[in-house]
Tab-separated table of C-alpha atoms in Angstrom:
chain	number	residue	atom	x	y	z
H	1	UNK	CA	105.268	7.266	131.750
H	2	UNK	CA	108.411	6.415	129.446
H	3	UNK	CA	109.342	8.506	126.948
H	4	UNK	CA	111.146	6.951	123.735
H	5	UNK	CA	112.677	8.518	120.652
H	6	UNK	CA	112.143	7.630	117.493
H	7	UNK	CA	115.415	9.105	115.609
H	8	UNK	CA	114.516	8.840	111.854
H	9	UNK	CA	111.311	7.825	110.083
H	10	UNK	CA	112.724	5.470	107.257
H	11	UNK	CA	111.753	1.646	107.144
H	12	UNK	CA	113.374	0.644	110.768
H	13	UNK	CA	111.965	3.456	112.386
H	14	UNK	CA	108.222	3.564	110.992
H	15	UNK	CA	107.696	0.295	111.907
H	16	UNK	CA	109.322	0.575	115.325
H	17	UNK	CA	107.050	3.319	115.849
H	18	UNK	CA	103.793	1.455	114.074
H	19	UNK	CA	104.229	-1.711	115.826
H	20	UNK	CA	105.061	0.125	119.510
H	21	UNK	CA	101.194	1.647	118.396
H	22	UNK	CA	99.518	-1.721	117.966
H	23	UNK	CA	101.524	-3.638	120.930
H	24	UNK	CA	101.493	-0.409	123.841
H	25	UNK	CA	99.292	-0.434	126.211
H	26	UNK	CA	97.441	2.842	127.225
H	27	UNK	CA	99.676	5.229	129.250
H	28	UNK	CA	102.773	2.696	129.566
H	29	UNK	CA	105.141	5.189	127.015
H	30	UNK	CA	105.218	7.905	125.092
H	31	UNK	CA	106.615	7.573	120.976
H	32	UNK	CA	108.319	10.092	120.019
H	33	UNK	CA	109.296	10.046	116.092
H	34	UNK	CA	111.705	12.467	114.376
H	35	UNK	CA	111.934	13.078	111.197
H	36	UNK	CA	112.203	16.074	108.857
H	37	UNK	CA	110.045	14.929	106.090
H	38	UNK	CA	106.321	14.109	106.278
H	39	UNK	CA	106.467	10.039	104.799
H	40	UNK	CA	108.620	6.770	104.607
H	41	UNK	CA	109.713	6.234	101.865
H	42	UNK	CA	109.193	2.905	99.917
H	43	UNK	CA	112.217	2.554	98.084
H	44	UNK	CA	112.256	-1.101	95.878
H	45	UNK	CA	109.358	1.589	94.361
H	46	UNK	CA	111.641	4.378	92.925
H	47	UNK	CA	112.893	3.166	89.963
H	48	UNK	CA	109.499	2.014	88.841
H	49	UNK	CA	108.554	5.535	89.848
H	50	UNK	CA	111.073	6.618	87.219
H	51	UNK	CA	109.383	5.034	84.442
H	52	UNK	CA	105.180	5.868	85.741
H	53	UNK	CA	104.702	2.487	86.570
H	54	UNK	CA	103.849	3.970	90.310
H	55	UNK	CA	102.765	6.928	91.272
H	56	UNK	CA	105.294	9.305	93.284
H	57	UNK	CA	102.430	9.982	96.175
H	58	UNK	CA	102.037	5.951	96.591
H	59	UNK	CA	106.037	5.468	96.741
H	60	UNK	CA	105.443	7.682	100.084
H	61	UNK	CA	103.754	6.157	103.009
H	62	UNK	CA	102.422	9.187	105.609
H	63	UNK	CA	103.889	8.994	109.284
H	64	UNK	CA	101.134	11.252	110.322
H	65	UNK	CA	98.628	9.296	108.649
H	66	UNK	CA	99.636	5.951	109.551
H	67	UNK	CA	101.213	6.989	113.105
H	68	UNK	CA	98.067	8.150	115.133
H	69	UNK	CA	99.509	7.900	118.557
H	70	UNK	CA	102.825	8.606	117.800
H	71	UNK	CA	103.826	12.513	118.623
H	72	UNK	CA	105.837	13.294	114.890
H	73	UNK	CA	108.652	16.121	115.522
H	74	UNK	CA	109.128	17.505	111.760
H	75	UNK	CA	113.048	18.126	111.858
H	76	UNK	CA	116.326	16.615	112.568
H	77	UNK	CA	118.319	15.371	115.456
H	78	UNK	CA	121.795	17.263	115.188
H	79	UNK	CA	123.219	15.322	118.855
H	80	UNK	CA	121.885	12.925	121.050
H	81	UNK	CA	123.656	12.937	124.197
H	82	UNK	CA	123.119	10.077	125.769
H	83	UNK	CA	124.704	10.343	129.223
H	84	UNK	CA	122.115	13.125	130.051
H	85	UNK	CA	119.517	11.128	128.076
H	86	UNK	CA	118.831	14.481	125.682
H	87	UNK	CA	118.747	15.043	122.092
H	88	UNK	CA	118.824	17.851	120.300
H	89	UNK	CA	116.274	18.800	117.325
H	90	UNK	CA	116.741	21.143	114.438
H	91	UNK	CA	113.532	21.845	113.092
H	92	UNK	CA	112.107	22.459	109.859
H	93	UNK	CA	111.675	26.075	110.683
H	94	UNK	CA	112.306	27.685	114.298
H	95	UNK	CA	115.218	27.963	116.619
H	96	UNK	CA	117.032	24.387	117.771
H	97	UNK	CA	115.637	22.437	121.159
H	98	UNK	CA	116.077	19.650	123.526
H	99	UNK	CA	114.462	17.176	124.056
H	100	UNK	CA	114.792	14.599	127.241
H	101	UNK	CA	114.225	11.018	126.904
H	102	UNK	CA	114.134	7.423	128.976
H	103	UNK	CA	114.848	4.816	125.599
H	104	UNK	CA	116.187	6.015	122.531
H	105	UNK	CA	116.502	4.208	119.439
H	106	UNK	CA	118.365	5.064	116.609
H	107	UNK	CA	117.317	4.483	113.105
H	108	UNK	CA	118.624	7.563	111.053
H	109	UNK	CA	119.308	5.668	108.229
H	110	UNK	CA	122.628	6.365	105.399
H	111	UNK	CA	123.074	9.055	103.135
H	112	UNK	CA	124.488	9.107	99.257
H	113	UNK	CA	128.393	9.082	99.290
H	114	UNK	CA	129.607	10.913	96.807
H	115	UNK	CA	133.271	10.665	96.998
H	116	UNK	CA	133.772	14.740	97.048
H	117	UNK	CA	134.365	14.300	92.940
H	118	UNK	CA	134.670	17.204	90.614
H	119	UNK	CA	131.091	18.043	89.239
H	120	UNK	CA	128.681	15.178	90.960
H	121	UNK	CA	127.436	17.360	93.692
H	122	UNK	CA	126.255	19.930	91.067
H	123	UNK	CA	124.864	17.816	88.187
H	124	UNK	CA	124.186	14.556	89.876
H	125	UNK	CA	120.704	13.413	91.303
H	126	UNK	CA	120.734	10.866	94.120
H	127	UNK	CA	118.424	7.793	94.310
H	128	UNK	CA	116.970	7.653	97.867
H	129	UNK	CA	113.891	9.527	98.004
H	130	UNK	CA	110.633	10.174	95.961
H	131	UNK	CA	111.628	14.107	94.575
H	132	UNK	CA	114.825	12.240	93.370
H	133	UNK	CA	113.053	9.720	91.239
H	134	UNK	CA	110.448	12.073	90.084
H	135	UNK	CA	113.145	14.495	89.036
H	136	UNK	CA	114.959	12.195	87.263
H	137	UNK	CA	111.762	10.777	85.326
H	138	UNK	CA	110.811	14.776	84.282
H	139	UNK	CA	114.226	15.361	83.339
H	140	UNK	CA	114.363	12.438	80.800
H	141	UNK	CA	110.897	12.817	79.783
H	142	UNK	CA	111.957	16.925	78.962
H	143	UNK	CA	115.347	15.929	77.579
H	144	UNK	CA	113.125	13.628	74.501
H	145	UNK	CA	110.737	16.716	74.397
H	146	UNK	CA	113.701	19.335	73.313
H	147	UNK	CA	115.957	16.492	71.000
H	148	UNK	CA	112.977	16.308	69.056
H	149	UNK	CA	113.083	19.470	67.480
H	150	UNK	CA	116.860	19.647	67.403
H	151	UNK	CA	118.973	18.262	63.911
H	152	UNK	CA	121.552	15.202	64.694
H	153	UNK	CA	124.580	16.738	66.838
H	154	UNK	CA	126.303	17.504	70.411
H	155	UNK	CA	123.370	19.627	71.584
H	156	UNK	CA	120.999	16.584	70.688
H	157	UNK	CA	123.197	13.704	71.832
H	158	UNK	CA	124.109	15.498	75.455
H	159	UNK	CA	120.346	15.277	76.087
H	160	UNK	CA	120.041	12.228	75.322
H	161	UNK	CA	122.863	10.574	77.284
H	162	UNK	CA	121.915	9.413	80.823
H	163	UNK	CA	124.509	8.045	83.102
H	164	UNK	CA	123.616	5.343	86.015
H	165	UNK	CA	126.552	5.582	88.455
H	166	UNK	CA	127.165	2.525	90.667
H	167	UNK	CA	125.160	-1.652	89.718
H	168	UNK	CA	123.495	-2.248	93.233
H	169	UNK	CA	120.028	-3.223	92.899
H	170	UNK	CA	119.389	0.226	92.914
H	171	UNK	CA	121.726	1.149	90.396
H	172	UNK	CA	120.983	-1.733	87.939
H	173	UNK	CA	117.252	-1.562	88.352
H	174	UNK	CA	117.323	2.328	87.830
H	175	UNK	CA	118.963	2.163	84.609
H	176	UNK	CA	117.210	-0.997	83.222
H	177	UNK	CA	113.685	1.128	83.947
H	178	UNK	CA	114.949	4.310	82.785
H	179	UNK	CA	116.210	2.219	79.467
H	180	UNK	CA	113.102	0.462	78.795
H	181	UNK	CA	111.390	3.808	79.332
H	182	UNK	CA	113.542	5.697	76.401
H	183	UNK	CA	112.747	2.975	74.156
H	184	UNK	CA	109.408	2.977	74.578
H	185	UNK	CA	109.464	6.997	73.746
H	186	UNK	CA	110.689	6.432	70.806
H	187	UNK	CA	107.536	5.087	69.453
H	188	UNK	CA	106.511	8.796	70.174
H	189	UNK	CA	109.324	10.320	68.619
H	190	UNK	CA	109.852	9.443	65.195
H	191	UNK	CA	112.385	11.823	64.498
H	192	UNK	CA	114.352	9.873	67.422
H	193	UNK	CA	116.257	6.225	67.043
H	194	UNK	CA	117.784	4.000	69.320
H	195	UNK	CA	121.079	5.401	67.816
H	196	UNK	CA	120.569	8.569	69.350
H	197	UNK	CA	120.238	6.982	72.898
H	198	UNK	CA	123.311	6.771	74.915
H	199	UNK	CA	122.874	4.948	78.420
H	200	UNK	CA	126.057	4.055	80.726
H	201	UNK	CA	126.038	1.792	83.452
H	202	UNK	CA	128.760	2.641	85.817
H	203	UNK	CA	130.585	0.147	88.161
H	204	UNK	CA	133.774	0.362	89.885
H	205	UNK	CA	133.968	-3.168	90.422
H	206	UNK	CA	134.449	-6.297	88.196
H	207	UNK	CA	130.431	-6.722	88.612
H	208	UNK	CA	127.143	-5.447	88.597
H	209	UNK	CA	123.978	-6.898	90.878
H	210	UNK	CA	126.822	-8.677	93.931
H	211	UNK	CA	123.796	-10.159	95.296
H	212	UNK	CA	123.164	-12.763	92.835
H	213	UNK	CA	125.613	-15.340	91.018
H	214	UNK	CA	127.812	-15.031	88.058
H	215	UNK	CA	124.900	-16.669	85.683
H	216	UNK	CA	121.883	-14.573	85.948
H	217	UNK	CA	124.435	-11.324	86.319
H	218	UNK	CA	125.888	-12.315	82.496
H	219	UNK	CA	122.131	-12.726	81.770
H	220	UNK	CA	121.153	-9.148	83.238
H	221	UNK	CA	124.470	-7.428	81.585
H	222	UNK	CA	123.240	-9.148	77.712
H	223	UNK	CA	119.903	-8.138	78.652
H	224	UNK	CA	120.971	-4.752	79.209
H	225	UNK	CA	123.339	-4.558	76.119
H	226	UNK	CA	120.917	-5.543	73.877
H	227	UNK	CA	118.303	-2.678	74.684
H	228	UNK	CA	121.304	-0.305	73.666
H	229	UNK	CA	123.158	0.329	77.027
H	230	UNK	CA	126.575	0.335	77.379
H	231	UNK	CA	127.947	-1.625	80.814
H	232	UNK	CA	131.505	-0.341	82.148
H	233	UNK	CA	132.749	-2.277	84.637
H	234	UNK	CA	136.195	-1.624	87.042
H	235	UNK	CA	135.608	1.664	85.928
H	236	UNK	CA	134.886	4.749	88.224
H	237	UNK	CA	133.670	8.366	87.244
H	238	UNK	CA	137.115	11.178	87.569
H	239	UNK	CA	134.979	14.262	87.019
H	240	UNK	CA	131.820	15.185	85.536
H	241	UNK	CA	132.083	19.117	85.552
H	242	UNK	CA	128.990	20.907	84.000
H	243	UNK	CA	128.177	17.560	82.910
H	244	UNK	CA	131.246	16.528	81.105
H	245	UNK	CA	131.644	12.956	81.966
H	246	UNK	CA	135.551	11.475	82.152
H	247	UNK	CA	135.794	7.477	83.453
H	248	UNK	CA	138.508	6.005	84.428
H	249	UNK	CA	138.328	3.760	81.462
H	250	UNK	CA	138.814	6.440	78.786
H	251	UNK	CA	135.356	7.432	77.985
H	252	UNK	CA	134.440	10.725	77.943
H	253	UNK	CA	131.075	12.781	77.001
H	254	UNK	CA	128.842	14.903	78.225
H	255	UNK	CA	125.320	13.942	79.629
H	256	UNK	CA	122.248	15.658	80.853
H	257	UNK	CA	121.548	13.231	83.366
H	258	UNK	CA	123.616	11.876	85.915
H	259	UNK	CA	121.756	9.369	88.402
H	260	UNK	CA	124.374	8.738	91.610
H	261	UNK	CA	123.876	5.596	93.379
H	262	UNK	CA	127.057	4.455	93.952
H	263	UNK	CA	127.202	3.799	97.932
H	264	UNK	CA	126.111	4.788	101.313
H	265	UNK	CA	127.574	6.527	104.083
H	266	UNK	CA	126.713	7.150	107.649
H	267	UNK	CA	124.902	10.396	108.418
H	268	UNK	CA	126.559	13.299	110.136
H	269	UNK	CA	124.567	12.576	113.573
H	270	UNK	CA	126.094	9.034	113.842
H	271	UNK	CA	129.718	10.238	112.593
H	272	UNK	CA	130.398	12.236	114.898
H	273	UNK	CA	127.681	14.119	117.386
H	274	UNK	CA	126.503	11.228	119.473
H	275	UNK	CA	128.646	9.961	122.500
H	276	UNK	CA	127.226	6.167	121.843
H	277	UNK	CA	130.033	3.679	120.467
H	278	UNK	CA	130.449	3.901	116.791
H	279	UNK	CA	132.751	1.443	115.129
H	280	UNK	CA	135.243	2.467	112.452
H	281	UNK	CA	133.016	2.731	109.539
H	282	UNK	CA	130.714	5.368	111.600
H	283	UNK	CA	127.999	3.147	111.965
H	284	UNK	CA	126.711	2.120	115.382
H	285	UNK	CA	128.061	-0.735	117.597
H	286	UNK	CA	125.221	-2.673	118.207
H	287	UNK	CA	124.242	-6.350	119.553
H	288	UNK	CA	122.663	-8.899	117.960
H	289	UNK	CA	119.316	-7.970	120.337
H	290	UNK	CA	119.316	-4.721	118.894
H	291	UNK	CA	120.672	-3.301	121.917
H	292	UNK	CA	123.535	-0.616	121.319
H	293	UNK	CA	127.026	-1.955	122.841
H	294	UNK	CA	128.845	-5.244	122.587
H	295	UNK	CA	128.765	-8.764	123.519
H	296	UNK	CA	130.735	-7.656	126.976
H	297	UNK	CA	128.953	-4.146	127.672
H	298	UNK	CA	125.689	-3.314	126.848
H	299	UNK	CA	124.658	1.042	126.704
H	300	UNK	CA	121.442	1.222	128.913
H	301	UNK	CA	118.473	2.213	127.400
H	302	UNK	CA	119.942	2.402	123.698
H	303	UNK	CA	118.602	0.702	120.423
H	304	UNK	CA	119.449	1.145	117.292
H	305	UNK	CA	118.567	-1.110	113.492
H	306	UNK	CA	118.772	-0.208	109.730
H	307	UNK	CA	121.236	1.316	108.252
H	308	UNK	CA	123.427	3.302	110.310
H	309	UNK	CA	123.807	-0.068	113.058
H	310	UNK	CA	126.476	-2.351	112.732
H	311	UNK	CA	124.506	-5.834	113.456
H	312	UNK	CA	125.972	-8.955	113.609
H	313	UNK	CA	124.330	-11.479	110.999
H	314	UNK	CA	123.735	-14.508	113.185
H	315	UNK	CA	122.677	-15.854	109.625
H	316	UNK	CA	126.491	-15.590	108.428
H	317	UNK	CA	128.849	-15.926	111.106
H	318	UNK	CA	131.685	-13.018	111.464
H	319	UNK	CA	129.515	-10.145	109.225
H	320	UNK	CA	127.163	-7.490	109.777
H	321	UNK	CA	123.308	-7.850	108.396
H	322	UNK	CA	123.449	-6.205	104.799
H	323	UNK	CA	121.794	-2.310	104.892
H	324	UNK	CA	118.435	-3.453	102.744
H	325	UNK	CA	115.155	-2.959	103.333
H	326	UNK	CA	114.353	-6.843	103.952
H	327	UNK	CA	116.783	-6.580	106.968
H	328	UNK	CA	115.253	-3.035	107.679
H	329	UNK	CA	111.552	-3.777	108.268
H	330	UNK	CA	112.470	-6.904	110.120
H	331	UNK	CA	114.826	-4.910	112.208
H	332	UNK	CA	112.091	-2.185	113.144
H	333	UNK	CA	109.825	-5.193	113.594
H	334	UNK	CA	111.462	-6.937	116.325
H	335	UNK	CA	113.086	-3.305	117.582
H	336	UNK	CA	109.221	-2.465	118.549
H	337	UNK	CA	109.185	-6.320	120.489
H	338	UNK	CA	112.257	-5.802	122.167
H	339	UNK	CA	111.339	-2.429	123.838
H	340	UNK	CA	108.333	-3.709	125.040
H	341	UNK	CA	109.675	-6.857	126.440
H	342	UNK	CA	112.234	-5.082	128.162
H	343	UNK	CA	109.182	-2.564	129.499
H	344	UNK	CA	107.415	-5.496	130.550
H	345	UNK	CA	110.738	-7.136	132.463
H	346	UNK	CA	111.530	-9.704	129.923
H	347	UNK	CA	114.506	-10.264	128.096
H	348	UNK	CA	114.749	-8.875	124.157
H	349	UNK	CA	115.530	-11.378	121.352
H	350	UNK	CA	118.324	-11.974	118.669
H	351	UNK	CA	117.860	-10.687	115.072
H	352	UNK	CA	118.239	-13.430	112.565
H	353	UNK	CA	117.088	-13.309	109.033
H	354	UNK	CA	117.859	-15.535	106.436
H	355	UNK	CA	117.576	-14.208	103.060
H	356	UNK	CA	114.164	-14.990	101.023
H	357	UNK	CA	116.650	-14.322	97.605
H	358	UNK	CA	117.049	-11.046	95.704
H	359	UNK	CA	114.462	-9.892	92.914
H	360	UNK	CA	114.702	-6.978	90.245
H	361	UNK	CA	112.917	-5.447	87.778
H	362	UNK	CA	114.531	-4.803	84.820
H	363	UNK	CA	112.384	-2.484	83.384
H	364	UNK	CA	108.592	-3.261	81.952
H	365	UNK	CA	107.712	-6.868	81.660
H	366	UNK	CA	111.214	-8.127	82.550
H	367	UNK	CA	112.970	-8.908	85.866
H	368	UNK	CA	115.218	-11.368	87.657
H	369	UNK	CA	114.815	-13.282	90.439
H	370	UNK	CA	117.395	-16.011	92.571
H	371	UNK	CA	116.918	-17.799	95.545
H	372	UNK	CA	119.801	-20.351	96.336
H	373	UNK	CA	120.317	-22.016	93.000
H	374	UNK	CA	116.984	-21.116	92.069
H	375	UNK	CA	117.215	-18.754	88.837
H	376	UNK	CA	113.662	-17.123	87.565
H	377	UNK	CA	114.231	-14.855	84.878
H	378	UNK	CA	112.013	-12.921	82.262
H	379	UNK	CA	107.859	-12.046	82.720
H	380	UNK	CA	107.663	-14.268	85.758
H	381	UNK	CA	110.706	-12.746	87.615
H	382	UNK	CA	108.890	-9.738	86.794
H	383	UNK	CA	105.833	-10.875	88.249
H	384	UNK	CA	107.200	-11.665	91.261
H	385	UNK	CA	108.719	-8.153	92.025
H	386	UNK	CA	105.383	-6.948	91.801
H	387	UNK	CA	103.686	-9.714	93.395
H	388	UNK	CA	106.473	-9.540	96.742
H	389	UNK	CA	106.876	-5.693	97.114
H	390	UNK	CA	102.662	-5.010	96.703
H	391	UNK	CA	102.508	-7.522	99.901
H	392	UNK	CA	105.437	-5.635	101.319
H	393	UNK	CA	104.326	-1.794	101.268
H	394	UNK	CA	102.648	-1.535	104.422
H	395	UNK	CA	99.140	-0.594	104.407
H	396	UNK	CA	96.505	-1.235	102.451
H	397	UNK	CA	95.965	1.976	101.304
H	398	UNK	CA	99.499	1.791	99.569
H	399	UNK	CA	98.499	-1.914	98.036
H	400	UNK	CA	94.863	-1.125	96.265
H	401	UNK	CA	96.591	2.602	95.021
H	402	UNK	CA	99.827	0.638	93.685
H	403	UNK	CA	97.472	-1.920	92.046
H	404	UNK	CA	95.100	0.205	90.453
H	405	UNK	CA	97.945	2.429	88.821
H	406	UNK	CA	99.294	-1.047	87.117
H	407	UNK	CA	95.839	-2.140	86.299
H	408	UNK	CA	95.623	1.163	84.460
H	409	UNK	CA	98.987	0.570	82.902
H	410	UNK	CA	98.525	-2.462	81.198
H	411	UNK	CA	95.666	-1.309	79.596
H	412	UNK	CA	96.601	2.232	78.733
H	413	UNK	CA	100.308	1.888	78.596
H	414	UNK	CA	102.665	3.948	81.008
H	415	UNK	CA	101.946	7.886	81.243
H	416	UNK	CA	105.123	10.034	79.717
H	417	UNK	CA	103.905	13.294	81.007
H	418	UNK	CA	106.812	15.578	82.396
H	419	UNK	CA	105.775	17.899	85.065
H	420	UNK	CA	109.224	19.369	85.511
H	421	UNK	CA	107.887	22.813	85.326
H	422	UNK	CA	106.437	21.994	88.863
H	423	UNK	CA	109.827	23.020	90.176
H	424	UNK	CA	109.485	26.579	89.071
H	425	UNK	CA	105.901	26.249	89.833
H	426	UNK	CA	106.142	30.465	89.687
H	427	UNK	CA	106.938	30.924	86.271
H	428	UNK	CA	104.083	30.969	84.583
H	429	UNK	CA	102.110	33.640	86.904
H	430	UNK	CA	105.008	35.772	86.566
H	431	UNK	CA	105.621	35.760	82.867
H	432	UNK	CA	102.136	36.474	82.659
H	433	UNK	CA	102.412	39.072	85.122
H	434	UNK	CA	104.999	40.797	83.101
């Protein structure tokens, strides 16, 4: 029996892995998924998980849970060595190991890029997984909790300065949620005004949401100008040492929150402890049919998709398919078909995806939406998001838990608990103790 590898659980790999479950016959391979946390995460979720629109848990689909005939390794691969067909594993806890293989296929994903500047390491929070979003919320939701008691003046305007680093989708709809959210607060704060908020949007290009066209991205900027936040574009961030923010542009003050989400980079397995072709950028070199190689050579028994693959886009002649998750899922999708056509003797086929248009949600009740020269903006846009991305989280489970929490919403409004004493989850017992 075959034995494939899984490397990385993220959207190309779990549904590799789920599909290879549904298609496989019995005793024809062995999955093999790798991964050193327990879920996949959803990620068009996290910056409603920022606000409590959705639950953290339901942002966070379980491998184990969902992947009943898949054998999950909790850890990560550190070298995959393909000419002896080996990989090897560091696990969450224990000594490293190898682990032989007959197919491996490579879906490891990207990681933040920070740029190595002065400060972001050590005050900045990333946007890619759940404990990211859910620290960000607390911290926000804490940071309103202490200005309140505080009179108008640097202690009470740090905490209530946020800074959104990079305009991606991620980047925009972070800050528009996290924006809508502090002005909602406020309605709970009454010693607190919209004057006291200070929310930067971040860019180092000319401008924000590249996806869409110049039209709805003026309408998106206003949007976001009028709740209060302040849009700097061609501007980058030169420091922000113990929170001390300079930009390029002149601005300088100091923040308690810093949300990073300014780029991706290839992780440290595919830059430079594999011996499979990597192009330039560290990503890699892979096919069309998902096959690792090029048009001329192709690596036996290598696959890779998602994020860390350079694929061409058959959809756009002389580029690579854009690192999203609608190229993602479809990627792990057909990955899954390909193996098992080229188990079965047949021959694997081309990705090509044309875009079904880019959608965002600009915070509660408001969102954006553009397909070609079709423009939806406002409560429908809105609408939409929801509507698309509760179809898209796989399983049901996910759908009827996601629903329910924004059935519960509109009626009771959006919870603004902080449980950010949940990362010292010691403190009390021991104060008490003392």
């Amino acid at each position: 029996m075959r034995r494939i590898v899984v490397v990385g659980g993220g959207y190309a790999g779990f549904y590799t892995a789920w599909k290879l479950e549904k298609k496989l016959r019995r005793g024809e391979a062995e999955v093999i998924l790798i991964d050193p946390r327990p879920y996949m995460t959803y990620q068009p979720f996290l910056p409603e998980v920022l606000s409590g629109s959705v639950e953290a848990r339901h942002a966070a689909i379980s491998l184990r849970r969902n992947l009943r005939r898949t054998r999950i390794i909790a850890g990560s691969v550190t070298t995959v060595e393909h000419a002896r067909r080996t990989v090897t594993i560091h696990p969450v806890n224990g000594e490293d190991f190898e682990l032989p293989y007959d197919v491996i296929a490579v879906t490891a994903g990207a990681i933040t890029r920070t740029f190595d500047l002065p400060g972001i390491t050590e005050n900045a929070i990333g946007m890619k997984h759940v404990e990211e979003a859910v620290a960000v919320r607390d911290r926000l939701l804490t940071a309103f909790d202490e200005a309140s008691v505080l009179p108008p003046g640097p202690v009470r305007r740090r905490l209530l300065t946020v800074v959104v680093v990079g305009a991606g989708f991620n980047g925009v709809e972070s800050f528009g949620e996290l924006l809508s959210l502090a002005n909602s607060l406020l309605k709970s704060y009454p010693g607190l005004s919209r004057d006291d908020l200070s929310f930067h949007l971040v860019e180092a290009t000319q401008k924000i949401l590249p996806e869409v066209t110049d039209g709805p991205r003026a309408w998106v900027r206003r949007l976001l100008e009028g709740r209060g936040g302040h849009v700097h574009l061609e501007t980058t961030v030169e420091s922000a040492v113990d929170g001390h923010v300079v930009l390029s542009d002149g601005s300088e003050f100091d923040a308690e929150l810093i949300v990073w989400t300014a780029g991706n980079a290839a992780t440290r397995l595919v830059r430079g402890h594999t011996d499979l072709p990597v192009t330039a950028r560290g990503l890699i070199q892979t096919r069309p049919d998902l096959r690792v190689g090029t048009e001329d050579e192709i690596v036996p028994d290598a696959w890779a998709a998602g994020d860390d693959a350079a694929i061409p886009d058959l959809a756009v002649p002389g580029s690579l398919t854009v690192p999203n998750a609608q190229n993602a899922v479809r990627q792990g999708k057909l990955l899954a078909k390909n193996l098992l056509a080229t188990l079965r003797g047949r021959e694997p086929k081309q990705y090509l995806h044309h875009t079904l248009g880019a959608v965002a949600t600009l915070g509660l009740g408001t969102g954006v939406f553009q397909f070609r020269r079709i423009v939806v903006k406002g409560p429908l846009a809105w609408l939409m998001h929801r509507g698309y991305h509760v179809l898209a989280v796989p399983t049901w489970d996910r759908k009827v838990r996601v629903l329910a929490v924004w059935l519960a919403a509109a009626v009771y409004g959006r919870d603004i608990v902080s449980l950010a004493s949940v990362q010292q989850p010691r403190a009390a017992f021991t104060t008490d103790a003392e």
